[in-house]
Coordinates of C-alpha atoms in Angstrom, one line a residue:
X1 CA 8.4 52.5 -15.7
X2 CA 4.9 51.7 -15.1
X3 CA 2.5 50.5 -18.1
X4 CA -1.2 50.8 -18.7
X5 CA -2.7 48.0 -20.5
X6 CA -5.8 48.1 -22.1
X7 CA -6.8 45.1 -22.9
X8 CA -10.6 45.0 -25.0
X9 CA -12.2 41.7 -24.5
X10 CA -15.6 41.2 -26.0
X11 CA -17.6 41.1 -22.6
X12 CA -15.5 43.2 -21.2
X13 CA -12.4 46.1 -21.3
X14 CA -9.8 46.4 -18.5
X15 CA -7.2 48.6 -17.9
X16 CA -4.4 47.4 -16.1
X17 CA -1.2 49.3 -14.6
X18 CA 2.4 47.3 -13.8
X19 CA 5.1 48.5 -12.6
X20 CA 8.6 47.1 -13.9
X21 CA 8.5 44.0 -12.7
X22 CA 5.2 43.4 -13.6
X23 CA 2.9 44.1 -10.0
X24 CA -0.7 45.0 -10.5
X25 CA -1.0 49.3 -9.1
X26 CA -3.9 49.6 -10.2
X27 CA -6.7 48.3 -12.4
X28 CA -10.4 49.2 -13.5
X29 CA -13.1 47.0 -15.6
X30 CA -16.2 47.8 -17.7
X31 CA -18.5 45.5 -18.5
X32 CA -18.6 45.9 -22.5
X33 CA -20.9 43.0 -23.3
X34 CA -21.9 42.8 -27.5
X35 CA -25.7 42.7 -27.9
X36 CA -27.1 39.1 -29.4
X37 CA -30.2 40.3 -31.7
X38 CA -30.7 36.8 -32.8
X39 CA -28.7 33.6 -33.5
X40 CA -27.0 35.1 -36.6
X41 CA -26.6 38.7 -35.7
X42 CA -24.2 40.0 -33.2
X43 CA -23.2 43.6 -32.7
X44 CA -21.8 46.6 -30.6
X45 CA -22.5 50.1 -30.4
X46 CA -18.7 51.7 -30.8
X47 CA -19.4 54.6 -27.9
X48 CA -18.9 51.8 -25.4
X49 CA -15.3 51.4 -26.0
X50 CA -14.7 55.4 -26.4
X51 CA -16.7 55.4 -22.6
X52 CA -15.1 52.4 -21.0
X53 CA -11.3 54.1 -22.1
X54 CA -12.1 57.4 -20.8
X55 CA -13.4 55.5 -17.6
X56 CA -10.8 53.5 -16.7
X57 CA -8.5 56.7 -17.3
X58 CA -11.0 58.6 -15.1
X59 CA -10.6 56.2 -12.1
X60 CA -6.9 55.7 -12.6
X61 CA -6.2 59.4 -12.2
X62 CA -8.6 59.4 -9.6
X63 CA -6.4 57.0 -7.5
X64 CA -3.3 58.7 -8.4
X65 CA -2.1 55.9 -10.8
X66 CA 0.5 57.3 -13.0
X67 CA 1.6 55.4 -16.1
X68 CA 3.9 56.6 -18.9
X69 CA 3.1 54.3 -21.5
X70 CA -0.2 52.9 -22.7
X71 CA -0.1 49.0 -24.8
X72 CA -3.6 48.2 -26.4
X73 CA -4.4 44.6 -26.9
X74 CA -7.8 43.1 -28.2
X75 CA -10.2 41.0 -29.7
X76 CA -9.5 40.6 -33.3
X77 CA -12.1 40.4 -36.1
X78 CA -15.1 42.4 -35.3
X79 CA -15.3 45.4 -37.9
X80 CA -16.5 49.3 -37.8
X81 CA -17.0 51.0 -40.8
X82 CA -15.1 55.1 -39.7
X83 CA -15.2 58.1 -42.1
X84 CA -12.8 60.9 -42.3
X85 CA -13.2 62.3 -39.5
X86 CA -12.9 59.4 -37.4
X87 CA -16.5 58.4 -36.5
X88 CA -17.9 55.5 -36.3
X89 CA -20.8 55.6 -38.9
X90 CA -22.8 51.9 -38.1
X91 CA -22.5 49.7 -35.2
X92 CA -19.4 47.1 -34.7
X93 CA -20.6 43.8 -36.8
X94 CA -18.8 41.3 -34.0
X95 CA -16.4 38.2 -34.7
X96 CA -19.3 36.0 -33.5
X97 CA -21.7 37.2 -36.3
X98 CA -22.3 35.0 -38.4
X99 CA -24.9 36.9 -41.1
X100 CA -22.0 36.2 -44.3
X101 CA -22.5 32.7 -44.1
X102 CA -24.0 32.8 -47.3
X103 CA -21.5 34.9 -49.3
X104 CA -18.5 33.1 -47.4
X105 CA -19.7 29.8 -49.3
X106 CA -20.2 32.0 -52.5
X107 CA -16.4 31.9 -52.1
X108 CA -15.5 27.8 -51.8
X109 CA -13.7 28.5 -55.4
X110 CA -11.0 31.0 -53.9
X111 CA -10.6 28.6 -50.5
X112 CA -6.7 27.0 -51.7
X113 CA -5.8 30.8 -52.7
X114 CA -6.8 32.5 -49.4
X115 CA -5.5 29.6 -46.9
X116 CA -2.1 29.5 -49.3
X117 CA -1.6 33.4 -48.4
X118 CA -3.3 34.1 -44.7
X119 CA -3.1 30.6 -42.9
X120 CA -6.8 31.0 -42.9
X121 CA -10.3 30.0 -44.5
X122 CA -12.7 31.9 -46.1
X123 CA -15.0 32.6 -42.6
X124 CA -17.5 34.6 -41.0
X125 CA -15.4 35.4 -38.0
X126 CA -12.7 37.5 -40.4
X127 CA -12.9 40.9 -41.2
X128 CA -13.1 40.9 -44.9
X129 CA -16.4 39.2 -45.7
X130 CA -17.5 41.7 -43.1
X131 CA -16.6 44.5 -44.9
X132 CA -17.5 43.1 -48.1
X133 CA -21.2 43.1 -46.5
X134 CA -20.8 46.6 -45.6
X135 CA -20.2 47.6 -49.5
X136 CA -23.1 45.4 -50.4
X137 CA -25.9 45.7 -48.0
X138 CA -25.2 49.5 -46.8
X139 CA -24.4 51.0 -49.7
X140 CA -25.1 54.4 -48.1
X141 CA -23.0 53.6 -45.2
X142 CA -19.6 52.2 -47.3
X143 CA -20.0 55.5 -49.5
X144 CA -19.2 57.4 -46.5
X145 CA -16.4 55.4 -45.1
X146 CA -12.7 56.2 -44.9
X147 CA -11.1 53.3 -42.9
X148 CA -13.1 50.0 -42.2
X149 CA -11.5 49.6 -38.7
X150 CA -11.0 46.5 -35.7
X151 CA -11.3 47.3 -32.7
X152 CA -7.8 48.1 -31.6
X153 CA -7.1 50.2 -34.3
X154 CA -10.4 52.2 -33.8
X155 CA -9.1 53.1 -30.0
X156 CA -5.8 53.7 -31.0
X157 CA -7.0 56.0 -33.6
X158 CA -8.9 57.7 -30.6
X159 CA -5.8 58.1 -28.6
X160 CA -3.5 58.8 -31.6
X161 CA -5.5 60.1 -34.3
X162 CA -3.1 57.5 -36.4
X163 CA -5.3 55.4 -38.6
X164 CA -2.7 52.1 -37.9
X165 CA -3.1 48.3 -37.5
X166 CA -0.4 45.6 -36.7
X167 CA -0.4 42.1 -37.9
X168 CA -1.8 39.8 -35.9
X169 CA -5.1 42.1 -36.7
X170 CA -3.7 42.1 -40.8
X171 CA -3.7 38.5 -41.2
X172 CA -7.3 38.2 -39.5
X173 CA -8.5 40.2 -42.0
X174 CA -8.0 37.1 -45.0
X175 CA -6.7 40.2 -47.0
X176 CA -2.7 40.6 -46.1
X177 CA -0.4 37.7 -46.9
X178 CA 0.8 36.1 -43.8
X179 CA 4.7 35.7 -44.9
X180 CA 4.9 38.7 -46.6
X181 CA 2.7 41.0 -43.8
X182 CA 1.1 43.5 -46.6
X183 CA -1.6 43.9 -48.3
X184 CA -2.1 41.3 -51.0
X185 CA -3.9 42.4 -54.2
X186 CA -5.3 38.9 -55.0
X187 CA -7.0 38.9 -52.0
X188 CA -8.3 42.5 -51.9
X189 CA -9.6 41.8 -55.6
X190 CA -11.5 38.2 -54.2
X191 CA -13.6 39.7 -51.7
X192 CA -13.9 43.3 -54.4
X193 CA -11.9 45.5 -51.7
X194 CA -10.0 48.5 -52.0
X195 CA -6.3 48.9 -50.1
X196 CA -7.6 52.6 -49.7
X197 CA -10.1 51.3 -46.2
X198 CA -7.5 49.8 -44.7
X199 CA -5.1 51.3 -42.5
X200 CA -1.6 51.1 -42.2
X201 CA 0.0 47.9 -41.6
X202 CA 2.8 47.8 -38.2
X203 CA 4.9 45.1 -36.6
X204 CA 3.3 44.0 -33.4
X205 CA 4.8 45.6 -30.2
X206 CA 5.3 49.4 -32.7
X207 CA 5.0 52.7 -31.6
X208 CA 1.7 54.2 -33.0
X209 CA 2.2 57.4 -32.0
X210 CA 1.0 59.7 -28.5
X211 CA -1.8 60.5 -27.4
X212 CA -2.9 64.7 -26.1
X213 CA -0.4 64.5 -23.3
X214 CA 2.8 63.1 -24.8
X215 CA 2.3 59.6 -23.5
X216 CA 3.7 56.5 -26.4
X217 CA 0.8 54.2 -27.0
X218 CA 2.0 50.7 -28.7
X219 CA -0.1 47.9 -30.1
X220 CA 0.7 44.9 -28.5
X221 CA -1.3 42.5 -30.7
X222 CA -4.4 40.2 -30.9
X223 CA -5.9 39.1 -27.3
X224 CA -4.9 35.4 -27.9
X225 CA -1.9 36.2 -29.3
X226 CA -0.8 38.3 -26.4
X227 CA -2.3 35.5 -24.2
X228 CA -0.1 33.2 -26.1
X229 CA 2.7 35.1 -25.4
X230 CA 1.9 36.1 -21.7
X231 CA 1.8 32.0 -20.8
X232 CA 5.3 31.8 -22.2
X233 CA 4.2 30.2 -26.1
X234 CA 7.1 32.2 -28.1
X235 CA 8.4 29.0 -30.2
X236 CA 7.9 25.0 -31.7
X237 CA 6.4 22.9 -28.6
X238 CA 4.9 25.6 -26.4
X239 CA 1.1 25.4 -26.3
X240 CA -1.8 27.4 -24.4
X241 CA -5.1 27.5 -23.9
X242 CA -7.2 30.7 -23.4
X243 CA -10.9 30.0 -21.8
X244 CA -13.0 33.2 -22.5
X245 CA -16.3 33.9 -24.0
X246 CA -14.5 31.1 -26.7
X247 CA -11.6 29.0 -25.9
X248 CA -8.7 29.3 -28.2
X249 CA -5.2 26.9 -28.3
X250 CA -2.0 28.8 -29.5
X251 CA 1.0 26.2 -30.3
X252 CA 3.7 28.3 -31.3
X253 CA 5.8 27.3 -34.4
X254 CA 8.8 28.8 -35.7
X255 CA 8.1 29.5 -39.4
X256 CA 4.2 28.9 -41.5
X257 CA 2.8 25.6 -40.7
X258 CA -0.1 25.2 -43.6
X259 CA -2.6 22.0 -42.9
X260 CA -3.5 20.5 -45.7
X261 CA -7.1 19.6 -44.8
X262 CA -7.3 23.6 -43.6
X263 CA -8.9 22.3 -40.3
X264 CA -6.4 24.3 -37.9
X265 CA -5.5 28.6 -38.7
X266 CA -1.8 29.6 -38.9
X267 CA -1.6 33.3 -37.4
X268 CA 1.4 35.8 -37.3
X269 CA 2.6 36.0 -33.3
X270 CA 3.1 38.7 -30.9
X271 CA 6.5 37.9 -31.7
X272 CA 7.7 39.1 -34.8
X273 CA 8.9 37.0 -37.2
X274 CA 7.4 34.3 -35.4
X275 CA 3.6 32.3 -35.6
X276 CA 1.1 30.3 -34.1
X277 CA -1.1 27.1 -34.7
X278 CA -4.6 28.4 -34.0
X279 CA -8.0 26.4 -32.9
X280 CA -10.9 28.2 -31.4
X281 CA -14.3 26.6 -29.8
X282 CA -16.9 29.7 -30.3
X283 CA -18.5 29.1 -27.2
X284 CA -17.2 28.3 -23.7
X285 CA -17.5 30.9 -21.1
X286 CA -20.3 32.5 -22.5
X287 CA -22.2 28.9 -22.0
X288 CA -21.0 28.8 -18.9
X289 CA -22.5 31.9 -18.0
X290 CA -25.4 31.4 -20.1
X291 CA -26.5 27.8 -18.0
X292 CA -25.5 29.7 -14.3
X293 CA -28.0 32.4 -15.7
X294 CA -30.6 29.7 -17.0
X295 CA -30.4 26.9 -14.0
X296 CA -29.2 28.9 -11.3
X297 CA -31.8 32.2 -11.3
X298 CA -30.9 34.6 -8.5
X299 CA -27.8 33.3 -7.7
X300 CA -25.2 35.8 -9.6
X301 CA -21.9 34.6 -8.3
X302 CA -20.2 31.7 -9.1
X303 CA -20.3 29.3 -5.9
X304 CA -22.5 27.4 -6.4
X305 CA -22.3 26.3 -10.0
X306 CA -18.8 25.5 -9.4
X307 CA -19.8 23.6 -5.9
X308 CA -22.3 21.6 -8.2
X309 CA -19.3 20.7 -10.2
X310 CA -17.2 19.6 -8.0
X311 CA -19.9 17.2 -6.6
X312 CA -20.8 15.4 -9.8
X313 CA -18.7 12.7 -10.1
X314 CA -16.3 12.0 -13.9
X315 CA -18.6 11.6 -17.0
X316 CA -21.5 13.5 -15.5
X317 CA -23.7 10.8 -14.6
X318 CA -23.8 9.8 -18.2
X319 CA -25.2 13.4 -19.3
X320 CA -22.8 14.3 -23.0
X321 CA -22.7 17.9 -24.0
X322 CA -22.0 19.2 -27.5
X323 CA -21.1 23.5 -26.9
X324 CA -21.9 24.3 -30.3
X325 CA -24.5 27.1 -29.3
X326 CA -22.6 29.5 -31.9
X327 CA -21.8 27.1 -34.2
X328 CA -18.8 24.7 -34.7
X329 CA -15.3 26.1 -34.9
X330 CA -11.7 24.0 -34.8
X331 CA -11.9 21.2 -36.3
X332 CA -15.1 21.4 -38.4
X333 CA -15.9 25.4 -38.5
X334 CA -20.0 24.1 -39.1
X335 CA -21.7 27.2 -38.9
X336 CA -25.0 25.0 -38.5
X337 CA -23.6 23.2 -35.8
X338 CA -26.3 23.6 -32.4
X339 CA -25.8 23.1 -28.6
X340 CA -27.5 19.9 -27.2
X341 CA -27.9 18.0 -23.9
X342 CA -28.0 14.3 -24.8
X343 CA -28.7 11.2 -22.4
X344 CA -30.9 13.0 -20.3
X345 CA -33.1 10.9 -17.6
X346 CA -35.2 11.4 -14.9
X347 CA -32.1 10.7 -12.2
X348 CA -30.1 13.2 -14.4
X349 CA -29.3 16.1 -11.5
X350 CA -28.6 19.6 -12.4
X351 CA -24.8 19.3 -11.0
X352 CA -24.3 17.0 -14.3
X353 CA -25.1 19.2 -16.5
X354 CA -23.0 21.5 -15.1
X355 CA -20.2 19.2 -15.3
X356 CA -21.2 18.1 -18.6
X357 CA -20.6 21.9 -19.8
X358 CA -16.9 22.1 -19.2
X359 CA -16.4 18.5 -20.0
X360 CA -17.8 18.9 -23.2
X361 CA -16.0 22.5 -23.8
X362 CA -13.1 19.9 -23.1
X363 CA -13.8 17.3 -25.2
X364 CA -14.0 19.8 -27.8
X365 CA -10.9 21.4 -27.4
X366 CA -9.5 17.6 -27.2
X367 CA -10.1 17.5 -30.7
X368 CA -7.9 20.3 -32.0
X369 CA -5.2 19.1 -30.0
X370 CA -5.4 15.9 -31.4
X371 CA -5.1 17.8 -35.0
X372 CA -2.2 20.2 -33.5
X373 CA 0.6 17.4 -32.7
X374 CA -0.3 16.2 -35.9
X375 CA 0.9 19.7 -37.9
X376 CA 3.5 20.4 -35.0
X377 CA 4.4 17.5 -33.2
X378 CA 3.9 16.7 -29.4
X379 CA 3.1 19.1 -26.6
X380 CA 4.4 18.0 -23.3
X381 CA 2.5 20.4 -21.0
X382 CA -0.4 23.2 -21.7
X383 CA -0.5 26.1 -20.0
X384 CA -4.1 27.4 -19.2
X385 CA -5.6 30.9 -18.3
X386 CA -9.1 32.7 -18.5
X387 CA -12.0 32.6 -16.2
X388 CA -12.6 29.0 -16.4
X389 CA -9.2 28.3 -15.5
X390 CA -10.0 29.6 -12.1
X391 CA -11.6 26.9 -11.6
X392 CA -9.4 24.0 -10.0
X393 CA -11.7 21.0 -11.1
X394 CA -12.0 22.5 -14.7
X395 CA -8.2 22.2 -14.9
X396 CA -8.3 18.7 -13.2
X397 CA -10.3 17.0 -16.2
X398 CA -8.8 18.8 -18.8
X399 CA -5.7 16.9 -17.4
X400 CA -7.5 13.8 -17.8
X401 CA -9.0 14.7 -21.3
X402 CA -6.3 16.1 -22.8
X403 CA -3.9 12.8 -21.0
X404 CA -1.8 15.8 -20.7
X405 CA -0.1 18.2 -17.8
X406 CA -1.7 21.8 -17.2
X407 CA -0.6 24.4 -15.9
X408 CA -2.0 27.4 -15.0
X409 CA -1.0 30.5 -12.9
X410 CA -3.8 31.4 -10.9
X411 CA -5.0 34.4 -12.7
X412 CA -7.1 35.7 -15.6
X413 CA -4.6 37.9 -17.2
X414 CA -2.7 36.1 -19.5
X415 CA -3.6 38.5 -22.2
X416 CA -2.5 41.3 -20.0
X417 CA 0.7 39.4 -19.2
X418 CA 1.9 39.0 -23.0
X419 CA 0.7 43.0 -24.1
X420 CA 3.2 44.2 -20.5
X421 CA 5.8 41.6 -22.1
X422 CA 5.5 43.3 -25.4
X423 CA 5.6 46.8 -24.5
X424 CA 8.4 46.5 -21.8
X425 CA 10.9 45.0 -24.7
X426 CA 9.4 47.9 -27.1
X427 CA 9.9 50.9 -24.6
X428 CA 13.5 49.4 -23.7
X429 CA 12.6 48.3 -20.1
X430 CA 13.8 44.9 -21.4
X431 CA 16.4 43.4 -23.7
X432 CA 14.2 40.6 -24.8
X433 CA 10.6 38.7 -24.9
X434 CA 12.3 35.8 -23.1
X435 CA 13.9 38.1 -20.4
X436 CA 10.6 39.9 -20.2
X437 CA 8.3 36.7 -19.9
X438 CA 10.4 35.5 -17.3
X439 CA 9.6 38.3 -15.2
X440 CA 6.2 38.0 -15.7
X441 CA 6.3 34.8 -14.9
X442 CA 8.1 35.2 -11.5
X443 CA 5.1 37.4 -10.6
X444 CA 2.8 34.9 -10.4
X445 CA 1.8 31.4 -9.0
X446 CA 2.4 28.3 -10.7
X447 CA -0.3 25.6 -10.0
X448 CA -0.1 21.9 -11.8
X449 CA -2.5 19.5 -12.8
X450 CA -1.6 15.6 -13.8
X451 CA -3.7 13.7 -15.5
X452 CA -5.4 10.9 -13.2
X453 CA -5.3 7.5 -14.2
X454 CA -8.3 6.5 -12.8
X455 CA -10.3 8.7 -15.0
X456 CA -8.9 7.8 -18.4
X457 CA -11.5 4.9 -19.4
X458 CA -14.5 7.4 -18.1
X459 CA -13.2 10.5 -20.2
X460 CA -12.4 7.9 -23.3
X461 CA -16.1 6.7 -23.5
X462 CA -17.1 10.3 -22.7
X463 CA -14.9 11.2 -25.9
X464 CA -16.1 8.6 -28.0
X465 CA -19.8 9.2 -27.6
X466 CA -19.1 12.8 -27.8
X467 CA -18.1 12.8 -31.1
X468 CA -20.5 9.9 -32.5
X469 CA -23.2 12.4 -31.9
X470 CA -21.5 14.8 -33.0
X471 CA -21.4 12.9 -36.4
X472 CA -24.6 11.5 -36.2
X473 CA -26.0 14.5 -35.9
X474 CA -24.5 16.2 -38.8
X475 CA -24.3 13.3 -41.3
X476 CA -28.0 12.6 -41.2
X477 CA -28.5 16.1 -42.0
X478 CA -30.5 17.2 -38.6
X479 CA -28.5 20.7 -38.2
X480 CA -29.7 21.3 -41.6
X481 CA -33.6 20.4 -40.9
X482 CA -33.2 22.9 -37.7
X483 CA -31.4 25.7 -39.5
X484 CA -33.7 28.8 -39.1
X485 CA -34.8 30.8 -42.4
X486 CA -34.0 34.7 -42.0
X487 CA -33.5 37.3 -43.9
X488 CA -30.0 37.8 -43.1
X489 CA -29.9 41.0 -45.1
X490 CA -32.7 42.6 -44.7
X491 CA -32.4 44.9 -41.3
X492 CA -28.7 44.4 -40.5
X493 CA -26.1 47.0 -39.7
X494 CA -28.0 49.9 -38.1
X495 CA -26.5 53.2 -39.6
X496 CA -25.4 55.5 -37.0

């Protein structure tokens, strides 16, 4: 039984065909990339995922790839407003945006109610205050909508014409109650929303119906939590990292863990019945992207960033790097947060910033681990995957960092790993996630990374500094002086 995944990242969607035992027979990728119209707006135009699908099946066919299922995974939170008869009537407002600051802290009242029921606070990167902005600020636009969709259930209505969405979307909409997995009238009434624009809520890994030519399509869940599952996270002590455009850490927990001081999210799993400790840095691979772009003009590949990397020693030559070029997420969630180079000098060599990039991206991640083991108890090993993860020496420090094994499998596809895991136990190919995961896992390289003694005292003075400025920074009120004045509601959401 071969299996098409589709797998929608926010830079990019794949589609990836296994076989039973999980072996690549084919694959093809569009570049998807959301559009950045300023620091506070980010958005998509919906055609692109419609285009990329039919692409991908396109190319497939045209190799003579044959597949009979299809298993959608994706990003989670970004939200297009569909009327009845399925079209997309604005552009995509993404997860990243962050134009409902405002109205999100119009709602600090409601913040114990919403966290009590979803495992979640009251954010820009949800779907709900999204939505609420829609019926607001486009009044035209919300009187013509039928569903307000993500974007996995906005291609699975495309292949289906079923207007469905599974869990791990539900709960990141701060409008279903995490325990119960419906709809929660509290919540729909705090944020002034009608059950009627949602759709229909599924268990991850459910049929969702076929599309033209007979073939089952499934939802497999969110990206991390399908990345979760495909590195083997399924209950209390497994932990993961994920280093996309953000980084996200998924320690698996058998039952609702709720933190008290509402730094870390609690999300539904892949696995039904079962959930996740969830921390998130906003920016990671996107920043390092965006300095290769910046530092290392007309050099598109990757060599020689990561060569510069290598050759800069632990600590960076002193250079400290805080990635908050999208804001703050896990621990703090500061929306005002900014990026900055600090301890710059005239011996400071570009290979240090580079290295100060992912040791800062790690250094911020340290934190939430930190803040993890103190909800869920200890975490022997983390298991690592994403672009960055390809990197050897990025794995190395986050060893010494972290003071904790990684391990990582020498691919990108973790996401794709956990949506093949879900669908095989779904279609029947497999009795179980655990059978299933093991497969997987036998399909691919293990690679691990100790932590090195030697660099402890280097990364523990990197740490500490790191997160002095960090407080410096925001206790003296600076973000605030440097936070820009728009008018966040004046020419956003362009109608379609």
């Amino acid at each position: 039984m071969n299996i098409c995944v589709l797998d929608i990242g926010t830079t990019s969607t794949r589609g990836i065909v296994y076989d039973e035992k999980m072996v690549m027979i084919g694959s093809h990728q569009v570049r998807t990339g959301p559009v950045y119209l300023d620091s506070v707006r980010v958005e998509q135009n919906p055609d692109i995922w419609e285009k990329a699908i039919n692409e991908i099946f396109a190319v497939l066919r045209q190799n003579k790839v044959t597949y009979s299922a299809i298993v959608v995974t994706a990003q989670r939170s970004s939200v297009i407003p569909v009327d009845s008869e399925g079209k997309a009537l604005a552009d995509a407002v993404m997860w990243q945006d962050k134009r409902t600051e405002a109205y999100c802290r119009s709602l600090d009242q409601y913040e114990d109610v919403v966290y009590a029921r979803t495992g979640l606070r009251i954010r820009p990167i949800y779907a709900a205050p999204k939505m609420a902005w829609f019926m607001d600020n486009r009044k035209s636009i919300h009187k013509r909508v039928w569903k307000y969709m993500v974007i996995p259930d906005y291609i699975i209505y495309l292949l289906t014409g079923e207007a469905v969405t599974d869990h791990t979307y539900g709960n990141r909409t701060l409008l279903m109650d995490m325990e119960k997995c419906r709809w929660d009238e509290e919540l729909l009434d705090i944020f002034h929303l009608d059950e009627k624009y949602l759709c229909r809520l599924i268990e991850p890994g459910s049929l969702c119906g076929f599309t033209r030519e007979g073939i089952p399509v499934y939802s497999a869940g969110g990206d991390q939590q399908c990345s979760a599952l495909g590195l083997g996270v399924m209950k209390s002590g497994d932990a993961e990292i994920t280093h996309g455009t953000g980084s996200f850490l998924m320690a698996g927990t058998d039952s609702p863990v709720y933190d008290s001081s509402r730094k870390i999210s609690c999300n539904v799993s892949a696995v039904p019945g079962k959930y996740l400790l969830e921390a998130s840095v906003m920016t990671t691979g996107i920043l390092y992207d965006w300095f290769r772009e910046n530092f290392y003009e007309g050099m598109p590949d990757y060599e020689r960033i990561n060569s510069d990397v290598i050759q800069s020693q632990p600590g960076a030559g002193g250079v400290i790097m805080l990635p908050h070029f999208q804001g703050s997420g896990s621990p703090d969630w500061n929306v005002d947060a900014k990026g900055i180079f600090f301890n710059l000098s005239l011996k400071t060599k570009r290979r240090d910033m580079a290295r100060a990039v992912l040791e800062g991206i790690a250094v911020e991640v340290d934190r939430s681990i930190h803040r993890v083991e103190e909800l869920a108890g200890d975490i022997k090993y983390i298991t690592v995957s994403g672009g960055l993860s390809a990197l050897k020496e990025f794995n190395q420090l986050q060893a010494d960092i972290y003071n904790k094994e990684i391990v990582s499998y020498g691919d990108s596809q973790a996401t794709a790993a956990g949506a093949w895991i879900s669908c095989s136990v779904s279609a029947g190919l497999y009795k179980s996630f655990e059978e299933a995961a093991d497969i997987a896992a036998g399909s691919r390289q293990k690679n691990s990374f100790l932590p090195c003694r030697e660099n402890r005292e280097c990364y523990e003075a990197v740490k500490r500094h790191s997160n002095s400025l960090y407080s410096a920074l925001k206790d003296h009120g600076i973000y605030s002086e440097f936070k820009e004045e728009e008018n966040i509601n004046g020419n956003q959401g362009r109608e379609r």
